[in-house]
């Protein structure tokens, strides 16, 4: 957020000057290329320090491009055949080569046109004796028609609040550098010269530029920037560290995910595993029942991405607030108290067994556990487990490999809490779903906005439920975690540890805040 600096497009007018000394012109060009390569080497060193070797590599590539025979010969030929100055021959070559790349089908290759222009204008600047780079006098937002990768890396990062360009693509090196350097940037958007000097917000997350923001927009942006800075600080301080108390007690800090792509967020935030994979999202994102193979691929991908870390897949939890048309579920007066989750699965063995087969098959590729949602009785758990055994037997018969996953019960109904000592005898672990447990304990619909302010998530009844569940689990030597939103409430972390909670599974963005809290206790 800050003042816009509108960067005029550098209009290098190149004249088609006739020359007579062809050899001299070629030498001029060669010398300029040598000087350009030296500059690129320096840029490479600077980029390597600031953004790392991988992203800096572009400047090595640029250096190599300046060794490219086709490119060099094109310049020589034009000098020789048309008897024109090196500047003109180079500009012509640059245009031709850039156009050639831009006409390619592949998006990545298309974006290389900008690299050609970038290296060419560097040599041109040297040939015409112009200085490169513009210095910002104070922290500002740059608005430009386009920015070359080399211009981006040369911008003084301390003074660059963000940039907005009319051109550019997601694959362009400028965009890649911006991401790596953590510079808010919006590309491929409208820019106007009259915005120079105006205040603006560059929202790189949403690809939005707000010119002359109102007070409310400013306040929102400030809050988000603070949140972001805090996240960056946490990442720096806590990534790779253990979630361990000062007394040395280790808590498993896992992430909640809804699909395969979320695994990246989990890993970025240093999740130690996946504590809740809401498998129903595969059904919600689909037009019809996802096949066994589609599910298998998704579960396998998550297991592989997590590379041996625990991945707990929650079996289908459809119904209530998560409705899917193709299930053709009847409209209910009280859907939250209705036909949902394990209740549906136990009535629809085809759907349930398809999912269990997919989970078991995927178990061969990592460290998969599964858990059943909305359990209210021991019978339900037994029935669900007997389906699991059936599927195991079928896989065995068919010679399909699988591991024997841990089987957990989600504790999200008061009934499950009260019979938790019995459930604990037949389960490998408990995961407390506080979102539903709160709604059922306090008789308050979690979907009803009106109740948001009235409901006390810290209600003693809720806390007692959690404590009871943990006691039952430990009395039967199984572990117990929390995967509802309350697990991320750092005001309760200490209480949870006192209850003996072994695992907390939270949204990826909350992981490090919770780790920070655990490490302070
Ligand atoms: C819960 O109820 O706390 C839970 C984790 O499950 P969901 O939010 O998906 O119902
Ligand atoms: Mg739930």
Short mmCIF file of C-alpha atoms and ligand atoms in Angstrom, two decimals:
data_model
loop_
_atom_site.label_atom_id
_atom_site.label_comp_id
_atom_site.label_asym_id
_atom_site.label_seq_id
_atom_site.Cartn_x
_atom_site.Cartn_y
_atom_site.Cartn_z
CA UNK A 1 0.00 0.00 0.00
CA UNK A 2 1.43 3.37 -0.91
CA UNK A 3 2.04 5.92 -3.63
CA UNK A 4 2.15 4.99 -7.29
CA UNK A 5 5.21 5.73 -9.39
CA UNK A 6 4.28 5.53 -13.05
CA UNK A 7 7.27 4.32 -14.99
CA UNK A 8 7.34 5.70 -18.53
CA UNK A 9 8.07 3.15 -21.18
CA UNK A 10 11.67 3.50 -22.27
CA UNK A 11 11.25 4.54 -25.88
CA UNK A 12 14.53 3.85 -27.53
CA UNK A 13 14.15 5.29 -30.99
CA UNK A 14 16.48 3.38 -33.19
CA UNK A 15 17.49 4.97 -36.45
CA UNK A 16 18.39 2.98 -39.49
CA UNK A 17 21.81 4.52 -39.93
CA UNK A 18 23.85 3.51 -42.92
CA UNK A 19 27.45 2.54 -42.20
CA UNK A 20 30.46 1.77 -44.34
CA UNK A 21 32.86 0.07 -41.93
CA UNK A 22 31.14 -3.28 -41.46
CA UNK A 23 34.00 -4.83 -39.48
CA UNK A 24 34.03 -1.94 -37.02
CA UNK A 25 30.27 -2.19 -36.53
CA UNK A 26 30.56 -5.89 -35.75
CA UNK A 27 33.30 -5.19 -33.22
CA UNK A 28 31.11 -2.54 -31.57
CA UNK A 29 28.37 -5.10 -31.29
CA UNK A 30 30.73 -7.80 -29.94
CA UNK A 31 32.06 -5.44 -27.28
CA UNK A 32 28.56 -4.51 -26.22
CA UNK A 33 27.67 -8.20 -25.92
CA UNK A 34 30.73 -8.81 -23.74
CA UNK A 35 29.79 -5.88 -21.50
CA UNK A 36 26.18 -7.11 -21.30
CA UNK A 37 27.34 -10.55 -20.26
CA UNK A 38 29.47 -9.04 -17.51
CA UNK A 39 26.43 -7.11 -16.25
CA UNK A 40 24.32 -10.26 -16.33
CA UNK A 41 26.94 -12.13 -14.33
CA UNK A 42 26.71 -9.42 -11.66
CA UNK A 43 22.92 -9.59 -11.72
CA UNK A 44 23.14 -13.34 -11.32
CA UNK A 45 25.27 -12.93 -8.21
CA UNK A 46 22.85 -10.36 -6.78
CA UNK A 47 19.82 -12.53 -7.54
CA UNK A 48 21.50 -15.61 -6.11
CA UNK A 49 21.92 -13.80 -2.82
CA UNK A 50 18.41 -12.35 -2.80
CA UNK A 51 16.20 -15.03 -4.29
CA UNK A 52 18.33 -18.15 -4.41
CA UNK A 53 20.11 -20.11 -7.10
CA UNK A 54 17.05 -21.55 -8.81
CA UNK A 55 15.44 -18.21 -9.56
CA UNK A 56 18.75 -16.51 -10.29
CA UNK A 57 19.39 -19.05 -13.02
CA UNK A 58 17.40 -16.89 -15.44
CA UNK A 59 20.33 -14.47 -15.63
CA UNK A 60 22.69 -17.29 -16.48
CA UNK A 61 20.25 -18.31 -19.17
CA UNK A 62 20.25 -14.73 -20.43
CA UNK A 63 24.01 -14.85 -20.57
CA UNK A 64 23.82 -18.03 -22.59
CA UNK A 65 21.23 -16.53 -24.89
CA UNK A 66 23.82 -13.91 -25.75
CA UNK A 67 26.05 -16.74 -26.96
CA UNK A 68 23.37 -18.11 -29.22
CA UNK A 69 24.70 -18.38 -32.75
CA UNK A 70 21.39 -17.88 -34.51
CA UNK A 71 20.83 -14.70 -32.60
CA UNK A 72 24.37 -13.36 -33.11
CA UNK A 73 24.48 -14.30 -36.76
CA UNK A 74 21.19 -12.61 -37.42
CA UNK A 75 22.70 -9.37 -36.13
CA UNK A 76 25.91 -9.82 -38.17
CA UNK A 77 23.91 -10.61 -41.30
CA UNK A 78 21.74 -7.55 -41.02
CA UNK A 79 24.80 -5.33 -40.44
CA UNK A 80 26.53 -6.88 -43.40
CA UNK A 81 23.73 -7.27 -45.89
CA UNK A 82 21.92 -4.04 -45.19
CA UNK A 83 25.01 -2.05 -44.22
CA UNK A 84 23.26 -0.64 -41.19
CA UNK A 85 24.35 0.26 -37.66
CA UNK A 86 24.56 -2.43 -34.94
CA UNK A 87 21.67 -0.81 -33.03
CA UNK A 88 19.29 -1.23 -35.90
CA UNK A 89 20.45 -4.77 -36.69
CA UNK A 90 19.99 -5.74 -33.06
CA UNK A 91 16.54 -4.15 -32.74
CA UNK A 92 15.44 -5.96 -35.88
CA UNK A 93 16.78 -9.30 -34.61
CA UNK A 94 15.16 -8.79 -31.24
CA UNK A 95 11.78 -8.12 -32.84
CA UNK A 96 12.02 -11.17 -35.10
CA UNK A 97 13.11 -13.57 -32.39
CA UNK A 98 10.61 -12.28 -29.83
CA UNK A 99 7.80 -12.64 -32.37
CA UNK A 100 8.91 -16.18 -33.16
CA UNK A 101 8.64 -17.15 -29.47
CA UNK A 102 5.33 -15.38 -28.99
CA UNK A 103 3.80 -17.29 -31.88
CA UNK A 104 4.63 -20.63 -30.29
CA UNK A 105 1.79 -22.69 -28.82
CA UNK A 106 3.38 -23.44 -25.51
CA UNK A 107 2.69 -20.81 -22.82
CA UNK A 108 6.14 -21.20 -21.34
CA UNK A 109 7.85 -20.67 -24.70
CA UNK A 110 5.58 -17.71 -25.46
CA UNK A 111 6.82 -16.03 -22.31
CA UNK A 112 10.42 -16.33 -23.51
CA UNK A 113 9.76 -13.50 -25.99
CA UNK A 114 10.15 -11.14 -23.05
CA UNK A 115 13.56 -12.62 -22.25
CA UNK A 116 14.78 -11.91 -25.78
CA UNK A 117 13.64 -8.31 -25.50
CA UNK A 118 15.25 -8.01 -22.11
CA UNK A 119 18.70 -9.14 -23.25
CA UNK A 120 18.46 -7.13 -26.46
CA UNK A 121 17.58 -3.90 -24.72
CA UNK A 122 20.51 -4.42 -22.37
CA UNK A 123 22.92 -4.62 -25.32
CA UNK A 124 21.15 -1.69 -26.96
CA UNK A 125 21.55 0.44 -23.86
CA UNK A 126 25.24 -0.33 -23.80
CA UNK A 127 25.59 0.44 -27.52
CA UNK A 128 23.89 3.79 -27.08
CA UNK A 129 25.74 4.57 -23.85
CA UNK A 130 22.59 4.84 -21.69
CA UNK A 131 22.50 4.20 -17.95
CA UNK A 132 20.27 1.42 -16.78
CA UNK A 133 17.88 1.18 -13.87
CA UNK A 134 15.78 3.77 -12.15
CA UNK A 135 16.22 4.58 -8.52
CA UNK A 136 13.21 5.04 -6.29
CA UNK A 137 13.57 7.87 -3.81
CA UNK A 138 11.12 6.41 -1.29
CA UNK A 139 9.01 3.26 -0.90
CA UNK A 140 6.54 3.23 -3.78
CA UNK A 141 4.37 1.07 -5.99
CA UNK A 142 5.72 0.81 -9.51
CA UNK A 143 3.24 0.93 -12.34
CA UNK A 144 4.67 0.10 -15.74
CA UNK A 145 3.69 -1.14 -19.17
CA UNK A 146 6.02 -4.08 -18.59
CA UNK A 147 8.98 -4.96 -16.38
CA UNK A 148 11.82 -7.13 -17.54
CA UNK A 149 13.21 -9.72 -15.12
CA UNK A 150 16.45 -7.76 -14.96
CA UNK A 151 14.57 -4.57 -14.09
CA UNK A 152 12.67 -6.42 -11.38
CA UNK A 153 15.78 -7.80 -9.71
CA UNK A 154 17.50 -4.42 -9.89
CA UNK A 155 14.68 -2.57 -8.18
CA UNK A 156 15.65 -1.69 -4.67
CA UNK A 157 13.56 -4.17 -2.71
CA UNK A 158 13.42 -1.96 0.37
CA UNK A 159 11.75 0.76 -1.65
CA UNK A 160 9.52 -1.43 -3.78
CA UNK A 161 6.11 -1.85 -2.18
CA UNK A 162 4.67 -3.70 -5.13
CA UNK A 163 4.24 -3.46 -8.86
CA UNK A 164 1.49 -3.43 -11.42
CA UNK A 165 2.08 -4.10 -15.09
CA UNK A 166 -0.15 -4.04 -18.11
CA UNK A 167 1.73 -6.88 -19.77
CA UNK A 168 3.17 -10.06 -18.36
CA UNK A 169 2.04 -13.61 -17.78
CA UNK A 170 2.03 -15.94 -14.80
CA UNK A 171 4.89 -17.84 -16.38
CA UNK A 172 7.01 -14.78 -17.06
CA UNK A 173 10.21 -14.57 -15.08
CA UNK A 174 9.12 -11.24 -13.73
CA UNK A 175 6.10 -12.90 -12.12
CA UNK A 176 8.26 -15.77 -10.88
CA UNK A 177 10.77 -13.36 -9.36
CA UNK A 178 7.99 -11.33 -7.74
CA UNK A 179 6.66 -14.47 -6.09
CA UNK A 180 10.07 -15.51 -4.89
CA UNK A 181 10.98 -12.05 -3.65
CA UNK A 182 7.58 -11.80 -1.95
CA UNK A 183 6.69 -8.62 -3.75
CA UNK A 184 2.96 -8.02 -4.12
CA UNK A 185 2.37 -7.82 -7.85
CA UNK A 186 -0.56 -7.67 -10.23
CA UNK A 187 0.14 -8.23 -13.90
CA UNK A 188 -1.89 -8.11 -17.06
CA UNK A 189 -4.14 -5.31 -15.83
CA UNK A 190 -5.11 -1.77 -16.79
CA UNK A 191 -2.67 1.00 -15.91
CA UNK A 192 -3.11 4.77 -16.32
CA UNK A 193 -0.53 7.49 -16.41
CA UNK A 194 -2.79 9.85 -14.43
CA UNK A 195 -2.57 7.48 -11.47
CA UNK A 196 1.03 8.63 -10.91
CA UNK A 197 1.30 10.00 -7.36
CA UNK A 198 -2.04 8.54 -6.22
CA UNK A 199 -2.39 6.14 -3.29
CA UNK A 200 -3.13 2.51 -4.07
CA UNK A 201 -3.38 -1.00 -2.66
CA UNK A 202 -1.85 -3.89 -4.61
CA UNK A 203 -3.53 -7.11 -3.58
CA UNK A 204 -1.42 -9.85 -5.12
CA UNK A 205 -3.51 -12.60 -3.55
CA UNK A 206 -6.65 -11.55 -5.38
CA UNK A 207 -5.05 -9.86 -8.39
CA UNK A 208 -6.65 -6.55 -7.49
CA UNK A 209 -5.42 -2.97 -7.61
CA UNK A 210 -7.42 -0.42 -5.64
CA UNK A 211 -6.68 3.18 -6.60
CA UNK A 212 -7.37 5.80 -3.92
CA UNK A 213 -8.78 3.30 -1.44
CA UNK A 214 -11.39 4.38 1.11
CA UNK A 215 -10.76 4.21 4.85
CA UNK A 216 -12.44 0.83 5.18
CA UNK A 217 -10.34 -0.67 2.39
CA UNK A 218 -7.19 0.73 3.97
CA UNK A 219 -8.07 -0.75 7.36
CA UNK A 220 -8.79 -4.12 5.80
CA UNK A 221 -5.50 -4.08 3.92
CA UNK A 222 -3.54 -3.07 7.02
CA UNK A 223 -5.07 -5.94 8.98
CA UNK A 224 -4.23 -8.39 6.22
CA UNK A 225 -0.67 -7.12 5.93
CA UNK A 226 -0.18 -7.52 9.66
CA UNK A 227 -1.56 -11.03 9.50
CA UNK A 228 0.78 -11.77 6.64
CA UNK A 229 3.82 -10.36 8.40
CA UNK A 230 3.00 -12.42 11.42
CA UNK A 231 2.78 -15.52 9.28
CA UNK A 232 6.12 -14.80 7.67
CA UNK A 233 7.68 -14.25 11.07
CA UNK A 234 6.22 -17.52 12.35
CA UNK A 235 7.45 -19.38 9.31
CA UNK A 236 10.96 -18.02 9.79
CA UNK A 237 11.03 -18.80 13.47
CA UNK A 238 9.14 -22.06 13.62
CA UNK A 239 9.42 -23.95 10.36
CA UNK A 240 11.20 -27.22 10.95
CA UNK A 241 10.93 -26.91 14.73
CA UNK A 242 9.17 -29.48 16.87
CA UNK A 243 5.76 -28.91 18.45
CA UNK A 244 7.05 -29.54 21.91
CA UNK A 245 6.42 -27.94 25.30
CA UNK A 246 9.21 -26.54 27.45
CA UNK A 247 8.86 -29.65 29.62
CA UNK A 248 9.52 -31.78 26.54
CA UNK A 249 6.03 -33.03 25.80
CA UNK A 250 5.53 -33.57 22.10
CA UNK A 251 2.15 -32.85 20.45
CA UNK A 252 1.37 -34.06 16.95
CA UNK A 253 0.40 -30.99 15.01
CA UNK A 254 -1.47 -31.96 11.87
CA UNK A 255 -3.44 -30.18 9.16
CA UNK A 256 -7.05 -30.37 8.02
CA UNK A 257 -7.47 -30.59 4.25
CA UNK A 258 -10.35 -30.92 1.79
CA UNK A 259 -8.55 -31.98 -1.38
CA UNK A 260 -5.18 -32.93 -2.85
CA UNK A 261 -4.19 -29.33 -3.58
CA UNK A 262 -4.53 -28.42 0.09
CA UNK A 263 -1.60 -30.75 0.82
CA UNK A 264 0.71 -28.06 -0.56
CA UNK A 265 -0.64 -25.58 2.00
CA UNK A 266 -0.19 -28.18 4.72
CA UNK A 267 3.44 -28.75 3.74
CA UNK A 268 4.20 -25.05 3.32
CA UNK A 269 3.05 -24.53 6.87
CA UNK A 270 5.08 -27.45 8.11
CA UNK A 271 2.24 -29.83 9.03
CA UNK A 272 3.51 -32.97 10.72
CA UNK A 273 0.73 -34.96 9.11
CA UNK A 274 -2.87 -34.72 7.91
CA UNK A 275 -5.24 -35.10 10.84
CA UNK A 276 -8.44 -34.75 8.84
CA UNK A 277 -8.91 -35.25 5.13
CA UNK A 278 -12.55 -34.29 4.56
CA UNK A 279 -13.09 -36.87 1.84
CA UNK A 280 -16.62 -35.68 1.10
CA UNK A 281 -15.13 -32.75 -0.81
CA UNK A 282 -14.24 -35.22 -3.56
CA UNK A 283 -17.97 -35.90 -3.78
CA UNK A 284 -18.96 -32.26 -3.47
CA UNK A 285 -16.61 -31.24 -6.29
CA UNK A 286 -17.96 -33.93 -8.59
CA UNK A 287 -21.11 -34.13 -10.75
CA UNK A 288 -21.61 -37.77 -9.92
CA UNK A 289 -20.25 -40.42 -7.56
CA UNK A 290 -16.44 -40.32 -7.77
CA UNK A 291 -15.25 -43.73 -8.92
CA UNK A 292 -13.05 -45.99 -6.83
CA UNK A 293 -10.13 -45.15 -9.05
CA UNK A 294 -10.65 -41.39 -8.86
CA UNK A 295 -10.75 -41.63 -5.09
CA UNK A 296 -7.77 -43.97 -5.00
CA UNK A 297 -5.72 -41.49 -7.05
CA UNK A 298 -6.60 -38.63 -4.70
CA UNK A 299 -5.83 -40.56 -1.50
CA UNK A 300 -2.64 -41.96 -2.99
CA UNK A 301 -1.49 -38.50 -4.07
CA UNK A 302 -1.98 -37.11 -0.57
CA UNK A 303 -0.22 -40.10 1.01
CA UNK A 304 2.70 -39.77 -1.39
CA UNK A 305 2.96 -36.01 -1.02
CA UNK A 306 3.07 -36.39 2.74
CA UNK A 307 5.94 -38.86 2.27
CA UNK A 308 5.37 -41.24 5.14
CA UNK A 309 3.74 -38.75 7.50
CA UNK A 310 0.38 -39.74 8.91
CA UNK A 311 -2.68 -39.05 6.73
CA UNK A 312 -6.07 -39.58 8.37
CA UNK A 313 -8.88 -39.93 5.88
CA UNK A 314 -12.33 -39.33 7.28
CA UNK A 315 -14.89 -41.44 5.46
CA UNK A 316 -17.74 -39.74 3.69
CA UNK A 317 -19.51 -37.11 5.81
CA UNK A 318 -22.26 -36.05 3.45
CA UNK A 319 -25.64 -34.66 4.50
CA UNK A 320 -26.60 -31.82 6.85
CA UNK A 321 -24.80 -28.72 5.51
CA UNK A 322 -22.96 -30.76 2.88
CA UNK A 323 -25.60 -31.69 0.30
CA UNK A 324 -24.86 -33.37 -3.01
CA UNK A 325 -27.61 -33.49 -5.65
CA UNK A 326 -26.80 -36.90 -7.07
CA UNK A 327 -27.32 -38.54 -3.67
CA UNK A 328 -30.97 -37.57 -4.04
CA UNK A 329 -31.36 -37.16 -0.31
CA UNK A 330 -34.82 -36.26 0.88
CA UNK A 331 -35.35 -32.80 2.28
CA UNK A 332 -35.38 -33.00 6.05
CA UNK A 333 -36.82 -30.83 8.78
CA UNK A 334 -33.63 -31.11 10.82
CA UNK A 335 -30.79 -32.09 8.51
CA UNK A 336 -28.11 -31.77 11.20
CA UNK A 337 -30.01 -34.34 13.19
CA UNK A 338 -30.85 -36.32 10.12
CA UNK A 339 -29.62 -38.82 7.62
CA UNK A 340 -25.94 -38.05 7.27
CA UNK A 341 -22.37 -39.35 7.34
CA UNK A 342 -21.92 -42.87 8.69
CA UNK A 343 -25.70 -43.27 8.78
CA UNK A 344 -25.82 -43.03 5.00
CA UNK A 345 -22.71 -45.17 4.54
CA UNK A 346 -24.10 -48.02 6.60
CA UNK A 347 -27.32 -47.97 4.55
CA UNK A 348 -25.51 -47.73 1.22
CA UNK A 349 -22.84 -50.43 1.25
CA UNK A 350 -22.00 -49.88 -2.42
CA UNK A 351 -20.99 -46.27 -1.83
CA UNK A 352 -19.23 -47.06 1.44
CA UNK A 353 -17.32 -50.08 0.20
CA UNK A 354 -16.16 -48.23 -2.92
CA UNK A 355 -14.61 -45.60 -0.69
CA UNK A 356 -13.10 -48.14 1.70
CA UNK A 357 -11.53 -50.01 -1.22
CA UNK A 358 -10.01 -46.79 -2.52
CA UNK A 359 -8.62 -45.91 0.92
CA UNK A 360 -7.20 -49.38 1.49
CA UNK A 361 -5.58 -49.50 -1.94
CA UNK A 362 -4.00 -46.09 -1.29
CA UNK A 363 -2.74 -47.28 2.09
CA UNK A 364 -0.02 -49.21 0.26
CA UNK A 365 1.54 -45.88 -0.76
CA UNK A 366 2.04 -44.14 2.54
CA UNK A 367 0.94 -43.90 6.14
CA UNK A 368 -2.84 -43.82 5.93
CA UNK A 369 -5.35 -44.09 8.78
CA UNK A 370 -9.09 -43.76 8.51
CA UNK A 371 -11.84 -42.57 10.80
CA UNK A 372 -15.60 -42.68 10.87
CA UNK A 373 -17.69 -39.53 11.44
CA UNK A 374 -20.86 -39.01 13.49
CA UNK A 375 -20.66 -42.23 15.46
CA UNK A 376 -23.29 -42.48 18.21
CA UNK A 377 -23.12 -46.16 19.13
CA UNK A 378 -20.78 -49.10 19.44
CA UNK A 379 -22.95 -50.98 16.94
CA UNK A 380 -22.30 -48.38 14.29
CA UNK A 381 -18.57 -48.68 14.82
CA UNK A 382 -18.76 -52.45 14.63
CA UNK A 383 -20.82 -52.35 11.45
CA UNK A 384 -18.45 -49.89 9.83
CA UNK A 385 -15.49 -52.03 10.83
CA UNK A 386 -17.14 -55.16 9.49
CA UNK A 387 -17.52 -53.46 6.08
CA UNK A 388 -13.84 -52.63 6.30
CA UNK A 389 -13.00 -56.26 7.03
CA UNK A 390 -15.16 -57.39 4.10
CA UNK A 391 -13.30 -55.07 1.76
CA UNK A 392 -9.93 -56.21 3.13
CA UNK A 393 -10.90 -59.79 2.45
CA UNK A 394 -11.95 -58.94 -1.10
CA UNK A 395 -8.66 -57.17 -1.75
CA UNK A 396 -6.72 -60.08 -0.31
CA UNK A 397 -8.58 -62.48 -2.58
CA UNK A 398 -7.82 -60.27 -5.55
CA UNK A 399 -4.16 -60.00 -4.55
CA UNK A 400 -4.34 -56.19 -4.29
CA UNK A 401 -1.81 -54.82 -1.78
CA UNK A 402 -2.82 -52.70 1.19
CA UNK A 403 -1.62 -51.94 4.69
CA UNK A 404 -3.65 -52.36 7.83
CA UNK A 405 -4.63 -48.77 8.63
CA UNK A 406 -5.42 -47.54 12.11
CA UNK A 407 -9.16 -47.08 12.57
CA UNK A 408 -10.35 -44.05 14.47
CA UNK A 409 -13.66 -42.74 15.71
CA UNK A 410 -14.65 -39.12 15.43
CA UNK A 411 -16.08 -37.96 18.69
CA UNK A 412 -18.56 -35.34 17.67
CA UNK A 413 -21.78 -36.31 19.40
CA UNK A 414 -22.49 -36.20 23.14
CA UNK A 415 -23.50 -39.88 22.84
CA UNK A 416 -20.03 -40.78 21.61
CA UNK A 417 -18.44 -38.89 24.51
CA UNK A 418 -20.59 -40.63 27.06
CA UNK A 419 -19.84 -44.08 25.67
CA UNK A 420 -16.25 -43.18 24.83
CA UNK A 421 -14.91 -45.75 27.29
CA UNK A 422 -16.66 -48.45 25.27
CA UNK A 423 -15.72 -47.01 21.89
CA UNK A 424 -12.10 -46.77 23.04
CA UNK A 425 -11.99 -50.55 23.40
CA UNK A 426 -12.73 -50.98 19.73
CA UNK A 427 -10.89 -48.09 18.12
CA UNK A 428 -7.23 -47.22 17.54
CA UNK A 429 -7.70 -43.51 18.19
CA UNK A 430 -10.21 -40.74 18.77
CA UNK A 431 -10.44 -37.46 16.93
CA UNK A 432 -12.77 -34.94 18.52
CA UNK A 433 -14.86 -32.99 16.01
CA UNK A 434 -15.62 -29.96 18.12
CA UNK A 435 -17.60 -28.21 15.37
CA UNK A 436 -20.36 -30.76 15.62
CA UNK A 437 -19.74 -31.60 19.24
CA UNK A 438 -20.42 -27.97 20.17
CA UNK A 439 -23.57 -27.81 18.08
CA UNK A 440 -24.97 -31.01 19.56
CA UNK A 441 -23.91 -30.25 23.14
CA UNK A 442 -25.23 -26.70 23.17
CA UNK A 443 -28.24 -27.47 20.95
CA UNK A 444 -27.15 -24.72 18.61
CA UNK A 445 -27.15 -25.06 14.84
CA UNK A 446 -23.59 -24.39 13.61
CA UNK A 447 -25.07 -22.92 10.40
CA UNK A 448 -27.16 -20.33 12.17
CA UNK A 449 -25.35 -17.00 12.03
CA UNK A 450 -27.65 -15.50 14.63
CA UNK A 451 -26.18 -17.84 17.20
CA UNK A 452 -22.56 -16.95 16.46
CA UNK A 453 -22.30 -14.37 19.23
CA UNK A 454 -24.44 -16.31 21.65
CA UNK A 455 -22.57 -19.56 21.53
CA UNK A 456 -19.73 -20.01 23.94
CA UNK A 457 -17.20 -22.38 22.43
CA UNK A 458 -15.47 -22.49 25.81
CA UNK A 459 -18.67 -23.59 27.54
CA UNK A 460 -17.80 -25.80 30.51
CA UNK A 461 -19.97 -28.56 29.04
CA UNK A 462 -17.88 -28.60 25.89
CA UNK A 463 -14.61 -28.65 27.83
CA UNK A 464 -15.88 -31.43 30.06
CA UNK A 465 -16.81 -33.46 26.99
CA UNK A 466 -13.27 -33.10 25.68
CA UNK A 467 -11.77 -34.02 29.03
CA UNK A 468 -13.99 -37.09 29.34
CA UNK A 469 -13.07 -38.27 25.88
CA UNK A 470 -9.35 -37.89 26.58
CA UNK A 471 -9.68 -39.82 29.85
CA UNK A 472 -11.51 -42.69 28.16
CA UNK A 473 -8.94 -42.83 25.40
CA UNK A 474 -5.98 -42.97 27.74
CA UNK A 475 -7.68 -45.47 30.05
CA UNK A 476 -7.64 -47.80 27.05
CA UNK A 477 -4.24 -46.77 25.77
CA UNK A 478 -5.31 -45.12 22.57
CA UNK A 479 -4.36 -41.63 21.47
CA UNK A 480 -6.78 -38.73 21.21
CA UNK A 481 -6.76 -35.61 19.08
CA UNK A 482 -8.95 -32.65 18.18
CA UNK A 483 -9.73 -31.87 14.57
CA UNK A 484 -12.54 -29.33 14.97
CA UNK A 485 -11.82 -25.61 14.77
CA UNK A 486 -11.48 -25.36 18.53
CA UNK A 487 -8.19 -27.25 18.22
CA UNK A 488 -6.63 -24.09 16.80
CA UNK A 489 -7.86 -21.87 19.63
CA UNK A 490 -4.61 -20.95 21.35
CA UNK A 491 -6.46 -19.74 24.43
CA UNK A 492 -7.29 -23.39 25.05
CA UNK A 493 -4.02 -25.07 24.07
CA UNK A 494 -2.85 -25.24 27.65
CA UNK A 495 -6.17 -26.71 28.80
CA UNK A 496 -6.06 -29.31 26.04
CA UNK A 497 -2.56 -30.34 27.09
CA UNK A 498 -3.74 -30.66 30.68
CA UNK A 499 -6.48 -32.99 29.47
CA UNK A 500 -3.81 -35.06 27.78
CA UNK A 501 -4.70 -34.31 24.16
CA UNK A 502 -2.03 -35.94 21.98
CA UNK A 503 -2.78 -34.40 18.62
CA UNK A 504 -4.20 -31.18 17.23
CA UNK A 505 -5.31 -30.98 13.63
CA UNK A 506 -5.94 -27.46 12.43
CA UNK A 507 -6.27 -25.41 9.23
CA UNK A 508 -2.86 -25.14 7.55
CA UNK A 509 -2.69 -21.41 8.20
CA UNK A 510 -3.07 -21.95 11.95
CA UNK A 511 -0.34 -24.57 12.37
CA UNK A 512 2.53 -22.28 13.22
CA UNK A 513 0.52 -20.11 15.60
CA UNK A 514 -0.43 -23.25 17.51
CA UNK A 515 3.16 -24.50 17.44
CA UNK A 516 4.31 -21.16 18.84
CA UNK A 517 1.81 -21.56 21.67
CA UNK A 518 2.80 -25.16 22.43
CA UNK A 519 6.48 -24.21 22.56
CA UNK A 520 5.68 -21.44 25.04
CA UNK A 521 4.01 -23.80 27.51
C1 LIG B 1 -16.16 -31.33 13.32
O1 LIG B 1 -17.37 -31.54 13.35
O2 LIG B 1 -15.55 -30.72 14.22
C2 LIG B 1 -15.36 -31.76 12.16
C3 LIG B 1 -14.05 -31.68 12.18
O3 LIG B 1 -16.02 -32.17 11.05
P1 LIG B 1 -16.77 -31.18 10.05
O4 LIG B 1 -16.43 -29.78 10.44
O5 LIG B 1 -16.32 -31.53 8.69
O6 LIG B 1 -18.20 -31.52 10.30
MG1 LIG B 2 -18.27 -32.95 11.97
#
